[in-house]
Amino acid sequence: MTTMWSHIGRTAPLFRGSAGGCRGPRVTQVTRACSSLLSDSRKGLVLYSQSTDVYENLSLENWIEDNVDLEQRNILLLWRSRPAVVIGRHQNPWQECNLSLMRHSGIALARRHSGGGTVFHDLGNLNLTFFASKKAYNRQRNLKVITEALKCLRPGLEVEATKRFDIFLKEQYKISGSASRIGRKSSYHHCTLLHSADRSALSTVLRSSCQGLRSNATPSVPSPVANLLDLEPSMQWAELLDALANQYGAEFAVSSAKNPVTPADESAFPGVSRVAAELRGWDWIFGKTPKFSVQTPLTLRDNTSSAECTAHLCVEVKSGVIAKCHLDLPTDWLPAGLSSKVSRVLEGEHFCPQRITASFAGVWRWQSSKHCDRLQRLCDAILAAMGEHKHQGTSAVPPSRPLHTPLTSDTQVNTVDIIVQEA
């Protein structure tokens, strides 16, 4: 964990302005930009967020889509977030990431409104959101802004956009993935750009730890990834932002001036705090998960002997809630009536460790010491099958692994895959 936070400390000042300094924007500048967003006649704007909160930035995306007349202007929003995993609208978080390790490491989980796959955000990853009318929606043109900006910065850099709307470095390493949303009249296309992201954390947390999961949710597509700094160590964050803003201005014939905005400013963006609160909520993050099931064996041990037995867990989860639960346990290890009671108590509960533990606590309160111990072990086995493990002395970033490891063809992680979601 020390490695991750030291990395954040080194990159934190880089998003606040140009190379001339790190001083934050004046309130009048922010107010002027927000006013322009709604009322001026300019054909386009480049905005960059002063927040590194993933929920605030995603809520600003939603606010712009819902409140700005995108048939009259284009907008580019530049933003980044503190460590977070962001899943697509139709994905399963238990399938996509290590939820237990994320909680232990303090990594946020968010679900966005666009489709596609799962991505890891940190302060070394730049997010670009291209807003346009539905008619002007053009992902290849947007990606051209990025590739041309990179080639302008470093003429020898081999970067190309693919037909799947990714950007690859040297035709081998993915540095950008995309997702999109199309509304009735508006659209947005957002993509990542790996500048100096912590690839150790990225590959560690984007790995499911839940056993026996069966789901039809949209899966992520693994790809070899790289940072721009891996091949261009001298590329500064400020010059990257300037190049992207300038190229966007040239491509869309608009001003390339970067306008700072504060997503949490309710006076500038009325109702945005309500949107952010919804994005933070359990009902959105977990409750929107497509139905899935978990079918897995459980190994149970007795505290009084070294003997062990095997049970079987089968649960169906709908909207993040256990709809059906069946436990197949040897009756000499736990009476059939008590096993059935556990199954009934779990049904209707959120599929999360806290609620499952609380449900077990209500059952073993009135049991003998022998049955209490076995219920505790059954609870631990179920939590382990969900991927809930003790992480004593561990973190999302192994301290023995350097921040930027050498590129190899087997550096595989889940990166975003394209799905255009009609609103």
Short mmCIF file of C-alpha atoms in Angstrom, two decimals:
data_model
loop_
_atom_site.label_atom_id
_atom_site.label_comp_id
_atom_site.label_asym_id
_atom_site.label_seq_id
_atom_site.Cartn_x
_atom_site.Cartn_y
_atom_site.Cartn_z
CA MET A 1 0.00 0.00 0.00
CA THR A 2 2.91 2.34 0.68
CA THR A 3 3.96 2.09 -2.96
CA MET A 4 0.53 3.14 -4.22
CA TRP A 5 0.20 6.18 -1.96
CA SER A 6 3.74 7.37 -2.63
CA HIS A 7 2.89 7.16 -6.34
CA ILE A 8 -0.24 9.25 -5.73
CA GLY A 9 1.78 11.79 -3.79
CA ARG A 10 4.22 12.20 -6.66
CA THR A 11 1.53 12.68 -9.31
CA ALA A 12 -1.07 14.66 -7.30
CA PRO A 13 0.13 18.17 -8.26
CA LEU A 14 0.29 17.41 -11.96
CA PHE A 15 -3.38 17.92 -12.86
CA ARG A 16 -3.88 21.38 -11.38
CA GLY A 17 -2.46 23.48 -14.14
CA SER A 18 0.31 23.96 -16.64
CA ALA A 19 4.00 23.59 -16.00
CA GLY A 20 4.11 27.08 -14.55
CA GLY A 21 2.62 26.12 -11.20
CA CYS A 22 0.15 24.11 -9.15
CA ARG A 23 -2.01 26.89 -7.73
CA GLY A 24 -5.74 26.14 -7.91
CA PRO A 25 -8.13 28.20 -10.08
CA ARG A 26 -9.94 31.24 -8.81
CA VAL A 27 -13.63 30.93 -8.03
CA THR A 28 -14.43 33.55 -10.68
CA GLN A 29 -12.76 31.40 -13.33
CA VAL A 30 -14.82 28.37 -12.34
CA THR A 31 -18.04 30.38 -12.26
CA ARG A 32 -17.30 31.88 -15.68
CA ALA A 33 -16.67 28.44 -17.18
CA CYS A 34 -19.87 27.03 -15.76
CA SER A 35 -21.87 30.01 -16.98
CA SER A 36 -20.36 29.58 -20.44
CA LEU A 37 -21.37 25.97 -20.42
CA LEU A 38 -25.02 26.92 -20.41
CA SER A 39 -25.36 30.29 -22.04
CA ASP A 40 -22.59 31.43 -24.35
CA SER A 41 -22.50 31.00 -28.10
CA ARG A 42 -19.15 29.21 -28.41
CA LYS A 43 -19.28 26.02 -30.42
CA GLY A 44 -17.10 24.10 -27.99
CA LEU A 45 -15.40 24.05 -24.62
CA VAL A 46 -12.52 22.22 -23.00
CA LEU A 47 -13.15 21.63 -19.31
CA TYR A 48 -10.94 20.04 -16.73
CA SER A 49 -12.19 18.86 -13.38
CA GLN A 50 -10.62 20.04 -10.14
CA SER A 51 -11.94 16.97 -8.33
CA THR A 52 -10.28 13.57 -8.01
CA ASP A 53 -13.42 11.94 -6.60
CA VAL A 54 -14.65 9.34 -9.08
CA TYR A 55 -18.32 9.78 -8.11
CA GLU A 56 -18.17 13.55 -8.51
CA ASN A 57 -16.56 13.26 -11.93
CA LEU A 58 -19.04 10.65 -13.15
CA SER A 59 -21.91 12.77 -11.84
CA LEU A 60 -20.58 15.76 -13.80
CA GLU A 61 -20.63 13.62 -16.96
CA ASN A 62 -24.27 12.77 -16.31
CA TRP A 63 -25.13 16.38 -15.50
CA ILE A 64 -23.63 17.69 -18.74
CA GLU A 65 -25.47 15.07 -20.78
CA ASP A 66 -28.79 15.91 -19.10
CA ASN A 67 -28.54 19.70 -18.91
CA VAL A 68 -26.43 21.05 -21.77
CA ASP A 69 -27.71 21.51 -25.32
CA LEU A 70 -25.15 19.33 -27.06
CA GLU A 71 -26.74 19.98 -30.44
CA GLN A 72 -25.28 23.48 -30.21
CA ARG A 73 -21.76 22.77 -28.90
CA ASN A 74 -19.13 20.11 -28.37
CA ILE A 75 -17.40 19.64 -25.01
CA LEU A 76 -14.24 17.85 -23.96
CA LEU A 77 -13.97 17.05 -20.24
CA LEU A 78 -10.57 16.07 -18.84
CA TRP A 79 -10.54 14.39 -15.44
CA ARG A 80 -8.87 11.81 -13.25
CA SER A 81 -9.59 10.04 -9.98
CA ARG A 82 -7.93 8.73 -6.89
CA PRO A 83 -7.63 4.89 -6.95
CA ALA A 84 -10.95 3.40 -8.04
CA VAL A 85 -12.38 0.56 -10.08
CA VAL A 86 -15.11 1.61 -12.52
CA ILE A 87 -17.36 -1.06 -13.98
CA GLY A 88 -19.70 -0.82 -16.97
CA ARG A 89 -23.43 -0.36 -16.54
CA HIS A 90 -24.23 -4.03 -17.23
CA GLN A 91 -21.34 -5.67 -15.39
CA ASN A 92 -21.00 -7.81 -12.28
CA PRO A 93 -18.56 -6.38 -9.68
CA TRP A 94 -18.10 -9.80 -8.03
CA GLN A 95 -17.00 -11.12 -11.43
CA GLU A 96 -14.74 -8.20 -12.36
CA CYS A 97 -12.67 -7.33 -9.31
CA ASN A 98 -11.34 -8.34 -5.92
CA LEU A 99 -13.84 -6.54 -3.69
CA SER A 100 -12.25 -7.68 -0.44
CA LEU A 101 -8.79 -6.42 -1.41
CA MET A 102 -10.27 -3.16 -2.65
CA ARG A 103 -11.95 -2.52 0.71
CA HIS A 104 -8.71 -3.35 2.52
CA SER A 105 -6.74 -1.01 0.24
CA GLY A 106 -9.25 1.84 0.30
CA ILE A 107 -10.01 1.62 -3.43
CA ALA A 108 -13.45 2.91 -4.43
CA LEU A 109 -15.90 0.99 -6.62
CA ALA A 110 -18.14 2.84 -9.07
CA ARG A 111 -20.62 1.85 -11.78
CA ARG A 112 -20.88 4.23 -14.72
CA HIS A 113 -23.88 4.82 -16.98
CA SER A 114 -22.15 3.70 -20.17
CA GLY A 115 -21.64 0.09 -21.17
CA GLY A 116 -18.36 -1.71 -21.73
CA GLY A 117 -15.81 -3.22 -19.39
CA THR A 118 -13.97 -2.53 -16.18
CA VAL A 119 -11.11 -0.08 -15.74
CA PHE A 120 -8.79 0.90 -12.93
CA HIS A 121 -8.34 4.61 -12.24
CA ASP A 122 -5.60 6.38 -10.37
CA LEU A 123 -3.88 9.73 -10.64
CA GLY A 124 -1.65 8.45 -13.43
CA ASN A 125 -4.63 7.73 -15.67
CA LEU A 126 -6.29 10.52 -17.65
CA ASN A 127 -9.96 10.28 -18.58
CA LEU A 128 -11.32 12.14 -21.59
CA THR A 129 -15.06 12.55 -22.16
CA PHE A 130 -16.14 13.79 -25.61
CA PHE A 131 -19.68 15.23 -25.61
CA ALA A 132 -21.56 15.84 -28.85
CA SER A 133 -24.98 15.61 -30.39
CA LYS A 134 -26.22 12.20 -31.41
CA LYS A 135 -25.82 13.21 -35.04
CA ALA A 136 -22.19 14.28 -34.52
CA TYR A 137 -21.23 11.16 -32.55
CA ASN A 138 -17.90 9.94 -34.01
CA ARG A 139 -15.57 7.83 -31.89
CA GLN A 140 -12.84 7.53 -34.52
CA ARG A 141 -12.66 11.30 -34.81
CA ASN A 142 -12.33 11.58 -31.04
CA LEU A 143 -9.54 9.00 -30.93
CA LYS A 144 -7.81 10.87 -33.75
CA VAL A 145 -7.56 13.85 -31.39
CA ILE A 146 -5.61 11.68 -28.95
CA THR A 147 -3.33 9.95 -31.43
CA GLU A 148 -2.52 13.20 -33.29
CA ALA A 149 -1.80 14.97 -30.01
CA LEU A 150 0.59 12.20 -28.95
CA LYS A 151 2.35 12.23 -32.32
CA CYS A 152 2.69 15.98 -32.09
CA LEU A 153 4.28 15.65 -28.67
CA ARG A 154 6.57 12.80 -29.66
CA PRO A 155 6.80 12.42 -33.48
CA GLY A 156 8.40 9.00 -33.21
CA LEU A 157 5.67 7.55 -31.00
CA GLU A 158 3.89 4.61 -32.65
CA VAL A 159 0.25 4.98 -31.62
CA GLU A 160 -2.78 3.87 -33.59
CA ALA A 161 -6.52 3.60 -32.96
CA THR A 162 -8.15 0.24 -33.69
CA LYS A 163 -11.52 -0.71 -35.14
CA ARG A 164 -12.55 -1.64 -31.59
CA PHE A 165 -11.90 1.99 -30.59
CA ASP A 166 -8.85 1.23 -28.47
CA ILE A 167 -5.46 2.92 -28.84
CA PHE A 168 -2.36 0.74 -29.00
CA LEU A 169 1.28 1.59 -28.55
CA LYS A 170 3.71 -0.12 -30.94
CA GLU A 171 0.76 -2.28 -32.11
CA GLN A 172 1.09 -4.37 -28.96
CA TYR A 173 0.28 -2.49 -25.76
CA LYS A 174 -3.05 -0.94 -25.01
CA ILE A 175 -2.87 2.59 -23.61
CA SER A 176 -6.51 3.58 -24.05
CA GLY A 177 -9.93 1.93 -24.03
CA SER A 178 -13.37 3.40 -24.68
CA ALA A 179 -17.00 3.23 -23.71
CA SER A 180 -19.96 5.24 -24.98
CA ARG A 181 -23.53 6.28 -24.31
CA ILE A 182 -26.03 7.55 -26.88
CA GLY A 183 -29.16 9.40 -25.82
CA ARG A 184 -32.16 10.65 -27.78
CA LYS A 185 -30.34 13.79 -28.94
CA SER A 186 -26.96 13.68 -27.21
CA SER A 187 -23.99 11.39 -26.85
CA TYR A 188 -20.77 10.99 -24.99
CA HIS A 189 -17.70 8.89 -25.59
CA HIS A 190 -15.21 8.54 -22.77
CA CYS A 191 -11.82 6.88 -22.79
CA THR A 192 -8.83 6.30 -20.58
CA LEU A 193 -5.24 7.24 -21.34
CA LEU A 194 -2.49 5.56 -19.33
CA HIS A 195 0.25 8.07 -18.61
CA SER A 196 1.80 6.79 -15.38
CA ALA A 197 -0.82 4.49 -13.82
CA ASP A 198 0.22 1.94 -11.21
CA ARG A 199 0.06 -1.25 -13.26
CA SER A 200 0.80 -3.42 -10.21
CA ALA A 201 -2.40 -2.27 -8.51
CA LEU A 202 -4.30 -2.43 -11.80
CA SER A 203 -3.51 -6.09 -12.42
CA THR A 204 -4.06 -7.07 -8.78
CA VAL A 205 -7.52 -5.63 -8.17
CA LEU A 206 -9.00 -6.44 -11.59
CA ARG A 207 -9.21 -10.11 -10.78
CA SER A 208 -12.28 -11.85 -9.38
CA SER A 209 -11.91 -13.72 -6.12
CA CYS A 210 -15.48 -15.08 -6.02
CA GLN A 211 -15.67 -18.86 -6.53
CA GLY A 212 -18.17 -20.67 -8.76
CA LEU A 213 -19.79 -17.53 -10.17
CA ARG A 214 -22.03 -17.93 -13.21
CA SER A 215 -23.23 -14.79 -14.94
CA ASN A 216 -24.38 -13.46 -18.30
CA ALA A 217 -23.15 -9.97 -17.45
CA THR A 218 -20.86 -8.19 -19.90
CA PRO A 219 -17.31 -9.54 -19.34
CA SER A 220 -14.16 -7.45 -19.64
CA VAL A 221 -11.57 -8.27 -22.29
CA PRO A 222 -7.95 -8.80 -21.11
CA SER A 223 -5.21 -6.97 -22.99
CA PRO A 224 -1.50 -6.26 -22.50
CA VAL A 225 -1.18 -2.66 -21.26
CA ALA A 226 1.50 0.01 -21.00
CA ASN A 227 1.98 3.55 -19.75
CA LEU A 228 3.14 6.35 -22.00
CA LEU A 229 5.97 6.89 -19.54
CA ASP A 230 7.20 3.36 -20.14
CA LEU A 231 8.36 4.42 -23.60
CA GLU A 232 8.54 8.18 -23.17
CA PRO A 233 9.86 8.82 -19.64
CA SER A 234 10.23 12.56 -20.26
CA MET A 235 6.56 13.15 -21.17
CA GLN A 236 5.15 15.55 -18.57
CA TRP A 237 1.52 15.55 -17.51
CA ALA A 238 1.07 19.27 -18.16
CA GLU A 239 2.36 19.06 -21.73
CA LEU A 240 0.07 16.08 -22.38
CA LEU A 241 -2.98 18.08 -21.24
CA ASP A 242 -1.96 21.07 -23.36
CA ALA A 243 -1.40 18.91 -26.44
CA LEU A 244 -4.79 17.23 -26.10
CA ALA A 245 -6.62 20.54 -25.58
CA ASN A 246 -4.84 22.13 -28.55
CA GLN A 247 -5.56 19.18 -30.83
CA TYR A 248 -9.22 19.14 -29.79
CA GLY A 249 -9.46 22.85 -30.54
CA ALA A 250 -7.87 22.35 -33.96
CA GLU A 251 -10.01 19.33 -34.86
CA PHE A 252 -13.35 20.91 -33.88
CA ALA A 253 -12.46 24.56 -34.61
CA VAL A 254 -13.08 25.68 -31.03
CA SER A 255 -11.07 27.38 -28.31
CA SER A 256 -8.42 25.16 -26.72
CA ALA A 257 -8.43 27.11 -23.44
CA LYS A 258 -8.80 24.73 -20.49
CA ASN A 259 -11.62 25.87 -18.21
CA PRO A 260 -11.42 24.56 -14.61
CA VAL A 261 -14.65 23.26 -13.09
CA THR A 262 -15.58 21.93 -9.65
CA PRO A 263 -18.07 19.06 -10.05
CA ALA A 264 -19.38 19.33 -6.50
CA ASP A 265 -20.38 23.01 -6.97
CA GLU A 266 -24.14 22.83 -6.56
CA SER A 267 -24.57 26.51 -7.46
CA ALA A 268 -22.92 25.91 -10.82
CA PHE A 269 -24.42 22.48 -11.48
CA PRO A 270 -27.83 22.36 -9.73
CA GLY A 271 -28.77 18.83 -8.72
CA VAL A 272 -25.31 17.34 -9.25
CA SER A 273 -24.93 16.36 -5.59
CA ARG A 274 -28.06 14.21 -5.84
CA VAL A 275 -26.59 12.44 -8.88
CA ALA A 276 -23.31 11.84 -7.03
CA ALA A 277 -25.18 10.43 -4.03
CA GLU A 278 -27.01 7.97 -6.29
CA LEU A 279 -23.73 6.85 -7.87
CA ARG A 280 -22.28 6.21 -4.40
CA GLY A 281 -25.28 4.15 -3.29
CA TRP A 282 -25.41 0.39 -2.86
CA ASP A 283 -28.57 0.16 -4.97
CA TRP A 284 -26.73 1.55 -8.00
CA ILE A 285 -23.29 -0.03 -7.57
CA PHE A 286 -24.44 -3.52 -6.58
CA GLY A 287 -28.20 -3.48 -7.04
CA LYS A 288 -27.93 -2.93 -10.82
CA THR A 289 -25.95 -6.15 -11.26
CA PRO A 290 -27.60 -8.59 -13.71
CA LYS A 291 -28.79 -11.75 -11.98
CA PHE A 292 -26.17 -14.40 -11.36
CA SER A 293 -25.57 -17.55 -9.34
CA VAL A 294 -22.79 -18.98 -7.22
CA GLN A 295 -22.37 -22.75 -7.08
CA THR A 296 -19.33 -23.99 -5.24
CA PRO A 297 -18.14 -26.67 -2.81
CA LEU A 298 -17.25 -25.64 0.74
CA THR A 299 -14.60 -27.31 2.85
CA LEU A 300 -15.61 -27.43 6.52
CA ARG A 301 -13.39 -28.28 9.46
CA ASP A 302 -14.32 -29.12 13.02
CA ASN A 303 -12.65 -27.22 15.83
CA THR A 304 -12.42 -30.33 18.01
CA SER A 305 -10.75 -32.59 15.46
CA SER A 306 -8.72 -32.52 12.28
CA ALA A 307 -11.56 -34.09 10.31
CA GLU A 308 -13.09 -32.15 7.48
CA CYS A 309 -16.13 -32.56 5.27
CA THR A 310 -17.45 -31.05 2.06
CA ALA A 311 -20.67 -29.09 1.69
CA HIS A 312 -22.17 -27.40 -1.35
CA LEU A 313 -23.45 -23.86 -1.65
CA CYS A 314 -25.91 -22.75 -4.32
CA VAL A 315 -27.30 -19.20 -4.33
CA GLU A 316 -29.16 -17.13 -6.90
CA VAL A 317 -28.66 -13.39 -6.69
CA LYS A 318 -31.01 -10.84 -8.25
CA SER A 319 -30.39 -7.08 -7.98
CA GLY A 320 -27.63 -7.82 -5.50
CA VAL A 321 -30.01 -9.69 -3.17
CA ILE A 322 -29.97 -13.43 -2.41
CA ALA A 323 -33.19 -14.67 -4.02
CA LYS A 324 -32.60 -18.39 -3.38
CA CYS A 325 -30.15 -20.22 -1.17
CA HIS A 326 -29.53 -23.94 -0.78
CA LEU A 327 -26.93 -25.50 1.51
CA ASP A 328 -26.18 -29.18 1.12
CA LEU A 329 -24.48 -30.19 4.38
CA PRO A 330 -23.79 -33.61 5.96
CA THR A 331 -26.40 -34.06 8.68
CA ASP A 332 -23.82 -35.42 11.11
CA TRP A 333 -21.96 -32.10 10.83
CA LEU A 334 -25.03 -29.84 11.15
CA PRO A 335 -28.67 -30.92 11.67
CA ALA A 336 -30.84 -30.63 8.56
CA GLY A 337 -33.26 -28.29 10.31
CA LEU A 338 -30.49 -25.89 11.26
CA SER A 339 -29.05 -26.00 7.75
CA SER A 340 -32.46 -25.15 6.28
CA LYS A 341 -32.87 -22.32 8.77
CA VAL A 342 -29.59 -20.78 7.63
CA SER A 343 -30.73 -20.96 4.00
CA ARG A 344 -34.04 -19.26 4.83
CA VAL A 345 -32.37 -16.52 6.85
CA LEU A 346 -29.93 -15.71 4.05
CA GLU A 347 -32.68 -15.36 1.44
CA GLY A 348 -33.64 -11.71 1.05
CA GLU A 349 -30.30 -10.42 2.33
CA HIS A 350 -27.79 -8.40 0.36
CA PHE A 351 -25.03 -10.53 -1.13
CA CYS A 352 -22.36 -8.87 0.97
CA PRO A 353 -20.16 -10.06 3.85
CA GLN A 354 -21.60 -7.73 6.48
CA ARG A 355 -25.21 -8.80 5.94
CA ILE A 356 -24.35 -12.49 5.69
CA THR A 357 -22.34 -12.33 8.92
CA ALA A 358 -25.20 -10.52 10.66
CA SER A 359 -27.66 -13.19 9.48
CA PHE A 360 -25.50 -15.97 10.90
CA ALA A 361 -25.19 -14.09 14.19
CA GLY A 362 -28.96 -14.15 14.53
CA VAL A 363 -29.03 -17.93 14.06
CA TRP A 364 -26.19 -19.04 16.32
CA ARG A 365 -27.30 -16.83 19.22
CA TRP A 366 -29.51 -19.61 20.61
CA GLN A 367 -27.43 -22.66 19.67
CA SER A 368 -25.15 -24.93 21.68
CA SER A 369 -21.44 -24.17 21.73
CA LYS A 370 -20.77 -27.05 19.34
CA HIS A 371 -23.29 -25.80 16.80
CA CYS A 372 -22.16 -22.18 17.28
CA ASP A 373 -18.63 -23.16 16.34
CA ARG A 374 -19.78 -25.04 13.27
CA LEU A 375 -22.06 -22.20 12.19
CA GLN A 376 -19.11 -19.84 12.51
CA ARG A 377 -17.01 -22.11 10.33
CA LEU A 378 -19.82 -22.40 7.80
CA CYS A 379 -20.10 -18.60 7.71
CA ASP A 380 -16.34 -18.28 7.20
CA ALA A 381 -16.45 -20.83 4.36
CA ILE A 382 -19.24 -18.93 2.60
CA LEU A 383 -17.38 -15.64 2.96
CA ALA A 384 -14.23 -17.27 1.59
CA ALA A 385 -16.19 -18.51 -1.43
CA MET A 386 -17.30 -14.89 -1.98
CA GLY A 387 -13.65 -13.90 -2.03
CA GLU A 388 -13.59 -12.43 1.46
CA HIS A 389 -10.15 -13.21 2.84
CA LYS A 390 -8.06 -11.68 5.57
CA HIS A 391 -5.45 -9.38 4.09
CA GLN A 392 -3.06 -9.03 6.99
CA GLY A 393 0.02 -7.20 5.82
CA THR A 394 -1.10 -7.15 2.17
CA SER A 395 -2.27 -4.43 -0.16
CA ALA A 396 -3.25 -3.92 -3.77
CA VAL A 397 0.37 -3.07 -4.53
CA PRO A 398 2.97 -5.67 -3.51
CA PRO A 399 5.84 -3.68 -1.95
CA SER A 400 8.46 -5.90 -3.56
CA ARG A 401 7.26 -5.07 -7.07
CA PRO A 402 8.48 -1.83 -8.68
CA LEU A 403 5.98 0.77 -9.81
CA HIS A 404 6.81 0.42 -13.51
CA THR A 405 7.70 -3.17 -14.26
CA PRO A 406 9.25 -4.15 -17.61
CA LEU A 407 6.74 -4.70 -20.39
CA THR A 408 6.09 -8.33 -21.22
CA SER A 409 3.56 -9.99 -23.46
CA ASP A 410 1.90 -11.67 -20.47
CA THR A 411 1.07 -8.43 -18.64
CA GLN A 412 -2.65 -9.15 -18.90
CA VAL A 413 -5.36 -7.11 -17.18
CA ASN A 414 -9.02 -6.44 -17.76
CA THR A 415 -9.40 -3.29 -19.84
CA VAL A 416 -12.43 -1.55 -21.20
CA ASP A 417 -14.35 -3.10 -24.08
CA ILE A 418 -16.74 -1.19 -26.29
CA ILE A 419 -20.50 -1.41 -25.93
CA VAL A 420 -22.67 1.50 -27.07
CA GLN A 421 -25.67 1.66 -24.77
CA GLU A 422 -28.79 3.24 -26.18
CA ALA A 423 -30.52 5.40 -23.59
#
